[in-house]
Each structure stands twice: as structure tokens, then as C-alpha cells.
Amino acid sequence: MEPLLSIIIPAFNIEQYISRALDSLINQSYKNIEVIVVNDGSTDSTGDIIDSYVKKDNRIKVIHKKNEGVSIARNTGIHLAKGDYIGFVDGDDTVDDDMFETLIQNAINYNADISHCGYKMVFPSRTDYYYNTGDIVIQDNQEGLKDLLKADRVEPGLWNKIYKSSLFEDIRLNENIKYNEDLLANFYLFKKAKKSVFYDKCLYNYMIRKGSAATKQVSKNKIVDPILVLEEIKNSLEKGTDLYEIAYKRYLGSLIGVCRNKVCRSNIEYIYYTKEAKEKLKEEYLNNKDLIRGKMKYIIYGVVYLPLIFNFIDNIHGTVSGNKYKYEVK
């Protein structure tokens, strides 16, 4: 008998997009699914649209609740899920028709606790692939964590993965974290998983639009949460290990990111966070020189001691490389 897959969708005020997300799930080649849509207090017609799909397809279930944020919405879905595996889709994204069949088959064939794939960012005028080589990578516990934390090929989001439901027996998303909550949850899920399989084929469609998470303006949570997440991950790992060094480097990168952010540097509301990040970087630079090497050493020195020169060079680099406009939606 085919295993049941529970797919959880948090939905908040996405009346323009929820239909295409649900259509992409109804059309999946893998049919033994339950779709749990958590309507997180939408004030537009999102809830009505979901209700109409519930009437059309008995695999779709909906929970209407007050607005409490995406992590609580996902946790609500996890609590109700009956599947052997659990997956997630954002309500404004879509998935290729064979995505979940592929992930299920890989999970079974390789006896993996987590099965995941690549993704593509779909802009109004272009599509960026990450990375679509077709490689299959078998990851033991340590390799899975290493690939997740390095983030050079494995996406830290929840939405391009399926998990054995048993992984969630004692794991939930941190409901106080608004950004990078996916990475934090995945860290604990991969830490618990004995084996994972990654298929580098872009089967998930991350839709970039104005107002999406990737294009939202700066906020306190967007500044602070990534630092808190990486600090928690770093502090839970053993010093002197490869995993600790990778997490530590990413933690430093999150602090540098605040200092590089133009809004944080110039807006009186956020300039405090820039100063705080610089103080933390200075402390790390002075006390952990054995861990800060190569390019990272010079970047931190520039951020802390030569900020005007660093900012000038960084702005030029961002313009020339195109990174400055990576998520811009025109």
C-alpha cells in the first residue's frame, strides 16, 4: 500500500495565488495525499476559495483560525497530519506534477528519513534554477547537517522536502521566530534523521512577487531572527567540529549582513542593530582569531574598523555582481 503523504499549506491573504497552489497539488501524479490548508485569519477571499476546493476534492481539508503567523499555522497542520510522511508548500507557490511522487520514491528506495529536491525561483520575467544537475546525493546524519548548514546547494526551507512523520514527534517550529524558522526546524529534523536523500532536480517553484518573503522590506524580526537562529544552532554544536565551524561562519555572516544592509546603516529605527552587530563582530574578531580566517578575517576587519571604505567597496561589488538586485521585482 502506498504511504499517505500529508501536505501542509499555511495561507494568509493570498486570494490571487492559493488556487494555483491547490491546483498543482490536485494534479500531482502521486495521489495518496491529504492536503491540510491552515487559513491563518485571512481577511480577503482566501478562506472562501479554499472552502470551494474542499467541496471539489475530499483530500483537501481546511482549518480556519485567527492570525498567529506561519509557524503556528504549520504547527497546527503538523498536529492534525495523519500521513506517514509530511511535506509543506507555501500557499503562493506551486510544485511540478511529479515532485511528490519523486520524493516518495526516493524516500522508499533509499530508506531515507528526509527526501528533498532542488527548486527554482520564478520571477515575473525570468526563472533561476538551483541547481538542476540531476545528481542524487545520499546523506548520512553528519553529511545531511553539513550540507544544510553550508547551504551551497541544499535549500534550508521546509517546502522542498518530505519527512517521515515520526521526526515530528518531539519537534515543532519555534513560534517566536518569524524569519529563518525553516532553517532552525530543519536543523533539529536533520539532526534527528539517520539518513537523507537529495535529488538535485528543480521540482519546487518558489514564486517571487512583490510582498513575498524574499522581497519584504527590513523589519526588526528580519534583522534579529537570523542571528538568533544561527546563534542557537552554533551553541548546540560541539566546538572544534566541522559542523561548529560551518555554523560559526554562518553566524558571523548574519552579523555582517546587518552591517551591510543599507537601511540598517541609515535608518534611525534600525541603526542600533548595526552598532550591536559591529560590537559582536569586534568581540569575535578579538577572541576567536583561530576560527576567523581568510576572506572572512578581512571582511570583519573592514566592517568593524574601516566601515566607510568597506561600504563603498561593498556597494560597488553589489552593483557589478548583480546581487544588489537579486530579488528585485519590477
mmCIF file of N, CA and C in Angstrom, residues 123-215:
data_model
loop_
_atom_site.group_PDB
_atom_site.id
_atom_site.type_symbol
_atom_site.label_atom_id
_atom_site.label_comp_id
_atom_site.label_asym_id
_atom_site.label_seq_id
_atom_site.Cartn_x
_atom_site.Cartn_y
_atom_site.Cartn_z
ATOM 1 N N PHE A 123 10.507 34.422 -11.258
ATOM 2 C CA PHE A 123 10.233 35.852 -11.284
ATOM 3 C C PHE A 123 9.231 36.142 -12.405
ATOM 4 N N PRO A 124 8.618 37.316 -12.406
ATOM 5 C CA PRO A 124 7.711 37.647 -13.499
ATOM 6 C C PRO A 124 8.379 37.601 -14.872
ATOM 7 N N SER A 125 9.684 37.853 -14.921
ATOM 8 C CA SER A 125 10.352 37.955 -16.222
ATOM 9 C C SER A 125 11.453 36.921 -16.456
ATOM 10 N N ARG A 126 11.722 36.042 -15.448
ATOM 11 C CA ARG A 126 12.783 35.051 -15.627
ATOM 12 C C ARG A 126 12.616 33.935 -14.602
ATOM 13 N N THR A 127 13.359 32.859 -14.806
ATOM 14 C CA THR A 127 13.381 31.745 -13.850
ATOM 15 C C THR A 127 14.827 31.395 -13.547
ATOM 16 N N ASP A 128 15.180 31.362 -12.267
ATOM 17 C CA ASP A 128 16.523 30.996 -11.823
ATOM 18 C C ASP A 128 16.492 29.589 -11.228
ATOM 19 N N TYR A 129 17.385 28.706 -11.708
ATOM 20 C CA TYR A 129 17.419 27.310 -11.274
ATOM 21 C C TYR A 129 18.521 27.086 -10.237
ATOM 22 N N TYR A 130 18.196 26.317 -9.179
ATOM 23 C CA TYR A 130 19.157 25.979 -8.118
ATOM 24 C C TYR A 130 19.103 24.461 -7.867
ATOM 25 N N TYR A 131 19.946 23.626 -8.434
ATOM 26 C CA TYR A 131 20.927 23.928 -9.472
ATOM 27 C C TYR A 131 20.671 23.047 -10.694
ATOM 28 N N ASN A 132 19.829 22.038 -10.461
ATOM 29 C CA ASN A 132 19.294 21.238 -11.568
ATOM 30 C C ASN A 132 20.331 20.374 -12.269
ATOM 31 N N THR A 133 21.263 19.807 -11.513
ATOM 32 C CA THR A 133 22.289 18.941 -12.110
ATOM 33 C C THR A 133 21.792 17.516 -12.335
ATOM 34 N N GLY A 134 20.717 17.131 -11.639
ATOM 35 C CA GLY A 134 20.228 15.750 -11.730
ATOM 36 C C GLY A 134 20.941 14.783 -10.805
ATOM 37 N N ASP A 135 21.881 15.278 -10.018
ATOM 38 C CA ASP A 135 22.625 14.414 -9.089
ATOM 39 C C ASP A 135 21.721 13.897 -7.973
ATOM 40 N N ILE A 136 22.006 12.685 -7.520
ATOM 41 C CA ILE A 136 21.377 12.145 -6.318
ATOM 42 C C ILE A 136 22.465 12.004 -5.260
ATOM 43 N N VAL A 137 22.233 12.614 -4.111
ATOM 44 C CA VAL A 137 23.221 12.628 -3.034
ATOM 45 C C VAL A 137 22.629 11.927 -1.810
ATOM 46 N N ILE A 138 23.281 10.850 -1.371
ATOM 47 C CA ILE A 138 22.857 10.141 -0.169
ATOM 48 C C ILE A 138 23.603 10.741 1.019
ATOM 49 N N GLN A 139 22.857 11.162 2.036
ATOM 50 C CA GLN A 139 23.459 11.867 3.166
ATOM 51 C C GLN A 139 23.218 11.099 4.469
ATOM 52 N N ASP A 140 24.298 10.752 5.148
ATOM 53 C CA ASP A 140 24.123 10.237 6.494
ATOM 54 C C ASP A 140 23.835 11.426 7.411
ATOM 55 N N ASN A 141 23.716 11.182 8.696
ATOM 56 C CA ASN A 141 23.331 12.237 9.632
ATOM 57 C C ASN A 141 24.266 13.447 9.548
ATOM 58 N N GLN A 142 25.565 13.209 9.580
ATOM 59 C CA GLN A 142 26.533 14.307 9.590
ATOM 60 C C GLN A 142 26.597 15.033 8.248
ATOM 61 N N GLU A 143 26.537 14.270 7.145
ATOM 62 C CA GLU A 143 26.582 14.909 5.821
ATOM 63 C C GLU A 143 25.324 15.731 5.573
ATOM 64 N N GLY A 144 24.182 15.228 6.052
ATOM 65 C CA GLY A 144 22.941 15.981 5.901
ATOM 66 C C GLY A 144 22.993 17.307 6.621
ATOM 67 N N LEU A 145 23.485 17.283 7.858
ATOM 68 C CA LEU A 145 23.617 18.526 8.624
ATOM 69 C C LEU A 145 24.629 19.471 7.988
ATOM 70 N N LYS A 146 25.724 18.904 7.522
ATOM 71 C CA LYS A 146 26.768 19.728 6.910
ATOM 72 C C LYS A 146 26.241 20.429 5.654
ATOM 73 N N ASP A 147 25.546 19.672 4.797
ATOM 74 C CA ASP A 147 25.003 20.260 3.566
ATOM 75 C C ASP A 147 23.945 21.312 3.869
ATOM 76 N N LEU A 148 23.131 21.044 4.897
ATOM 77 C CA LEU A 148 22.104 22.010 5.288
ATOM 78 C C LEU A 148 22.729 23.316 5.760
ATOM 79 N N LEU A 149 23.740 23.225 6.615
ATOM 80 C CA LEU A 149 24.344 24.420 7.195
ATOM 81 C C LEU A 149 25.222 25.166 6.197
ATOM 82 N N LYS A 150 25.867 24.435 5.298
ATOM 83 C CA LYS A 150 26.681 25.100 4.269
ATOM 84 C C LYS A 150 25.804 25.882 3.301
ATOM 85 N N ALA A 151 24.622 25.326 2.994
ATOM 86 C CA ALA A 151 23.623 25.992 2.148
ATOM 87 C C ALA A 151 24.173 26.404 0.784
ATOM 88 N N ASP A 152 25.154 25.649 0.268
ATOM 89 C CA ASP A 152 25.672 25.977 -1.057
ATOM 90 C C ASP A 152 24.927 25.214 -2.155
ATOM 91 N N ARG A 153 24.135 24.198 -1.744
ATOM 92 C CA ARG A 153 23.305 23.501 -2.710
ATOM 93 C C ARG A 153 21.958 23.098 -2.115
ATOM 94 N N VAL A 154 21.945 22.776 -0.844
ATOM 95 C CA VAL A 154 20.720 22.354 -0.175
ATOM 96 C C VAL A 154 19.986 23.572 0.388
ATOM 97 N N GLU A 155 18.749 23.748 -0.027
ATOM 98 C CA GLU A 155 17.912 24.856 0.431
ATOM 99 C C GLU A 155 17.408 24.585 1.849
ATOM 100 N N PRO A 156 17.548 25.553 2.774
ATOM 101 C CA PRO A 156 17.135 25.324 4.162
ATOM 102 C C PRO A 156 15.631 25.419 4.409
ATOM 103 N N GLY A 157 14.823 25.673 3.366
ATOM 104 C CA GLY A 157 13.382 25.764 3.545
ATOM 105 C C GLY A 157 12.747 24.411 3.822
ATOM 106 N N LEU A 158 11.521 24.443 4.348
ATOM 107 C CA LEU A 158 10.763 23.218 4.607
ATOM 108 C C LEU A 158 10.050 22.730 3.355
ATOM 109 N N TRP A 159 9.836 23.605 2.396
ATOM 110 C CA TRP A 159 8.879 23.372 1.320
ATOM 111 C C TRP A 159 9.372 22.518 0.159
ATOM 112 N N ASN A 160 10.597 22.117 0.101
ATOM 113 C CA ASN A 160 11.057 21.221 -0.975
ATOM 114 C C ASN A 160 11.506 19.873 -0.428
ATOM 115 N N LYS A 161 10.857 19.458 0.676
ATOM 116 C CA LYS A 161 11.253 18.249 1.382
ATOM 117 C C LYS A 161 10.017 17.480 1.863
ATOM 118 N N ILE A 162 10.195 16.179 2.051
ATOM 119 C CA ILE A 162 9.226 15.403 2.820
ATOM 120 C C ILE A 162 9.982 14.712 3.945
ATOM 121 N N TYR A 163 9.283 14.516 5.050
ATOM 122 C CA TYR A 163 9.888 13.980 6.262
ATOM 123 C C TYR A 163 9.053 12.805 6.758
ATOM 124 N N LYS A 164 9.703 11.765 7.271
ATOM 125 C CA LYS A 164 8.953 10.754 7.994
ATOM 126 C C LYS A 164 8.252 11.442 9.164
ATOM 127 N N SER A 165 6.981 11.168 9.322
ATOM 128 C CA SER A 165 6.196 11.871 10.337
ATOM 129 C C SER A 165 6.742 11.643 11.745
ATOM 130 N N SER A 166 7.436 10.529 11.951
ATOM 131 C CA SER A 166 8.000 10.236 13.276
ATOM 132 C C SER A 166 9.029 11.276 13.709
ATOM 133 N N LEU A 167 9.640 11.981 12.755
ATOM 134 C CA LEU A 167 10.616 13.015 13.102
ATOM 135 C C LEU A 167 9.976 14.145 13.896
ATOM 136 N N PHE A 168 8.667 14.343 13.686
ATOM 137 C CA PHE A 168 7.976 15.465 14.326
ATOM 138 C C PHE A 168 7.385 15.110 15.687
ATOM 139 N N GLU A 169 7.669 13.916 16.183
ATOM 140 C CA GLU A 169 7.098 13.508 17.471
ATOM 141 C C GLU A 169 7.470 14.470 18.591
ATOM 142 N N ASP A 170 8.691 15.002 18.560
ATOM 143 C CA ASP A 170 9.118 15.928 19.605
ATOM 144 C C ASP A 170 9.719 17.213 19.017
ATOM 145 N N ILE A 171 9.364 17.519 17.770
ATOM 146 C CA ILE A 171 9.897 18.717 17.112
ATOM 147 C C ILE A 171 8.751 19.546 16.549
ATOM 148 N N ARG A 172 8.776 20.847 16.842
ATOM 149 C CA ARG A 172 7.840 21.807 16.256
ATOM 150 C C ARG A 172 8.617 23.065 15.883
ATOM 151 N N LEU A 173 8.015 23.899 15.055
ATOM 152 C CA LEU A 173 8.656 25.157 14.706
ATOM 153 C C LEU A 173 8.617 26.103 15.903
ATOM 154 N N ASN A 174 9.677 26.892 16.053
ATOM 155 C CA ASN A 174 9.730 27.905 17.100
ATOM 156 C C ASN A 174 8.776 29.037 16.718
ATOM 157 N N GLU A 175 7.723 29.211 17.509
ATOM 158 C CA GLU A 175 6.662 30.152 17.143
ATOM 159 C C GLU A 175 7.032 31.603 17.414
ATOM 160 N N ASN A 176 8.185 31.839 18.034
ATOM 161 C CA ASN A 176 8.641 33.208 18.289
ATOM 162 C C ASN A 176 9.552 33.731 17.182
ATOM 163 N N ILE A 177 9.962 32.843 16.282
ATOM 164 C CA ILE A 177 10.858 33.225 15.190
ATOM 165 C C ILE A 177 10.050 33.445 13.915
ATOM 166 N N LYS A 178 10.226 34.601 13.280
ATOM 167 C CA LYS A 178 9.473 34.940 12.063
ATOM 168 C C LYS A 178 10.286 34.725 10.791
ATOM 169 N N TYR A 179 11.604 34.787 10.901
ATOM 170 C CA TYR A 179 12.487 34.604 9.750
ATOM 171 C C TYR A 179 13.544 33.548 10.087
ATOM 172 N N ASN A 180 13.843 32.715 9.090
ATOM 173 C CA ASN A 180 14.788 31.609 9.253
ATOM 174 C C ASN A 180 14.267 30.526 10.193
ATOM 175 N N GLU A 181 12.943 30.535 10.427
ATOM 176 C CA GLU A 181 12.346 29.478 11.238
ATOM 177 C C GLU A 181 12.475 28.129 10.545
ATOM 178 N N ASP A 182 12.503 28.154 9.196
ATOM 179 C CA ASP A 182 12.690 26.919 8.429
ATOM 180 C C ASP A 182 14.040 26.286 8.737
ATOM 181 N N LEU A 183 15.083 27.107 8.717
ATOM 182 C CA LEU A 183 16.427 26.593 8.971
ATOM 183 C C LEU A 183 16.527 25.986 10.359
ATOM 184 N N LEU A 184 15.957 26.660 11.345
ATOM 185 C CA LEU A 184 16.041 26.166 12.721
ATOM 186 C C LEU A 184 15.312 24.825 12.858
ATOM 187 N N ALA A 185 14.109 24.739 12.293
ATOM 188 C CA ALA A 185 13.365 23.481 12.350
ATOM 189 C C ALA A 185 14.114 22.380 11.609
ATOM 190 N N ASN A 186 14.642 22.708 10.426
ATOM 191 C CA ASN A 186 15.385 21.711 9.645
ATOM 192 C C ASN A 186 16.637 21.236 10.367
ATOM 193 N N PHE A 187 17.275 22.132 11.093
ATOM 194 C CA PHE A 187 18.467 21.728 11.836
ATOM 195 C C PHE A 187 18.132 20.584 12.805
ATOM 196 N N TYR A 188 17.051 20.740 13.544
ATOM 197 C CA TYR A 188 16.678 19.704 14.508
ATOM 198 C C TYR A 188 16.144 18.452 13.808
ATOM 199 N N LEU A 189 15.471 18.627 12.664
ATOM 200 C CA LEU A 189 14.966 17.468 11.924
ATOM 201 C C LEU A 189 16.108 16.668 11.295
ATOM 202 N N PHE A 190 17.071 17.362 10.693
ATOM 203 C CA PHE A 190 18.231 16.686 10.108
ATOM 204 C C PHE A 190 19.114 16.084 11.198
ATOM 205 N N LYS A 191 19.159 16.747 12.345
ATOM 206 C CA LYS A 191 19.948 16.220 13.463
ATOM 207 C C LYS A 191 19.373 14.891 13.956
ATOM 208 N N LYS A 192 18.058 14.752 13.855
ATOM 209 C CA LYS A 192 17.381 13.537 14.291
ATOM 210 C C LYS A 192 17.386 12.461 13.209
ATOM 211 N N ALA A 193 17.433 12.865 11.951
ATOM 212 C CA ALA A 193 17.364 11.915 10.831
ATOM 213 C C ALA A 193 18.649 11.089 10.733
ATOM 214 N N LYS A 194 18.495 9.808 10.489
ATOM 215 C CA LYS A 194 19.657 8.947 10.293
ATOM 216 C C LYS A 194 20.178 9.041 8.865
ATOM 217 N N LYS A 195 19.256 9.266 7.925
ATOM 218 C CA LYS A 195 19.641 9.246 6.521
ATOM 219 C C LYS A 195 18.714 10.157 5.724
ATOM 220 N N SER A 196 19.295 10.869 4.743
ATOM 221 C CA SER A 196 18.529 11.729 3.844
ATOM 222 C C SER A 196 18.968 11.463 2.412
ATOM 223 N N VAL A 197 18.089 11.804 1.470
ATOM 224 C CA VAL A 197 18.444 11.702 0.060
ATOM 225 C C VAL A 197 18.054 13.007 -0.625
ATOM 226 N N PHE A 198 19.018 13.573 -1.331
ATOM 227 C CA PHE A 198 18.801 14.839 -2.041
ATOM 228 C C PHE A 198 18.883 14.601 -3.538
ATOM 229 N N TYR A 199 17.831 15.005 -4.245
ATOM 230 C CA TYR A 199 17.777 14.895 -5.705
ATOM 231 C C TYR A 199 17.865 16.302 -6.272
ATOM 232 N N ASP A 200 18.972 16.581 -6.938
ATOM 233 C CA ASP A 200 19.207 17.941 -7.429
ATOM 234 C C ASP A 200 18.464 18.182 -8.749
ATOM 235 N N LYS A 201 17.154 18.160 -8.633
ATOM 236 C CA LYS A 201 16.272 18.471 -9.746
ATOM 237 C C LYS A 201 15.281 19.516 -9.247
ATOM 238 N N CYS A 202 15.051 20.564 -10.027
ATOM 239 C CA CYS A 202 14.250 21.697 -9.563
ATOM 240 C C CYS A 202 12.757 21.429 -9.751
ATOM 241 N N LEU A 203 12.139 20.856 -8.745
ATOM 242 C CA LEU A 203 10.735 20.448 -8.827
ATOM 243 C C LEU A 203 9.790 21.371 -8.066
ATOM 244 N N TYR A 204 10.354 22.237 -7.216
ATOM 245 C CA TYR A 204 9.534 23.192 -6.456
ATOM 246 C C TYR A 204 9.666 24.574 -7.089
ATOM 247 N N ASN A 205 8.542 25.277 -7.199
ATOM 248 C CA ASN A 205 8.518 26.596 -7.838
ATOM 249 C C ASN A 205 8.271 27.682 -6.796
ATOM 250 N N TYR A 206 9.348 28.368 -6.431
ATOM 251 C CA TYR A 206 9.275 29.447 -5.457
ATOM 252 C C TYR A 206 8.954 30.729 -6.215
ATOM 253 N N MET A 207 7.728 31.210 -6.068
ATOM 254 C CA MET A 207 7.249 32.331 -6.863
ATOM 255 C C MET A 207 7.645 33.656 -6.201
ATOM 256 N N ILE A 208 8.384 34.457 -6.932
ATOM 257 C CA ILE A 208 8.812 35.762 -6.425
ATOM 258 C C ILE A 208 7.823 36.820 -6.884
ATOM 259 N N ARG A 209 7.298 37.547 -5.924
ATOM 260 C CA ARG A 209 6.330 38.602 -6.225
ATOM 261 C C ARG A 209 6.528 39.739 -5.236
ATOM 262 N N LYS A 210 5.973 40.895 -5.532
ATOM 263 C CA LYS A 210 6.018 41.993 -4.585
ATOM 264 C C LYS A 210 5.221 41.606 -3.351
ATOM 265 N N GLY A 211 5.847 41.763 -2.181
ATOM 266 C CA GLY A 211 5.179 41.399 -0.938
ATOM 267 C C GLY A 211 5.490 40.005 -0.451
ATOM 268 N N SER A 212 6.221 39.199 -1.249
ATOM 269 C CA SER A 212 6.601 37.863 -0.793
ATOM 270 C C SER A 212 7.732 37.985 0.224
ATOM 271 N N ALA A 213 8.019 36.879 0.916
ATOM 272 C CA ALA A 213 9.025 36.910 1.987
ATOM 273 C C ALA A 213 10.383 37.379 1.476
ATOM 274 N N ALA A 214 10.730 36.994 0.248
ATOM 275 C CA ALA A 214 12.050 37.339 -0.296
ATOM 276 C C ALA A 214 12.177 38.822 -0.619
ATOM 277 N N THR A 215 11.043 39.512 -0.821
ATOM 278 C CA THR A 215 11.106 40.915 -1.248
ATOM 279 C C THR A 215 10.612 41.883 -0.182
#
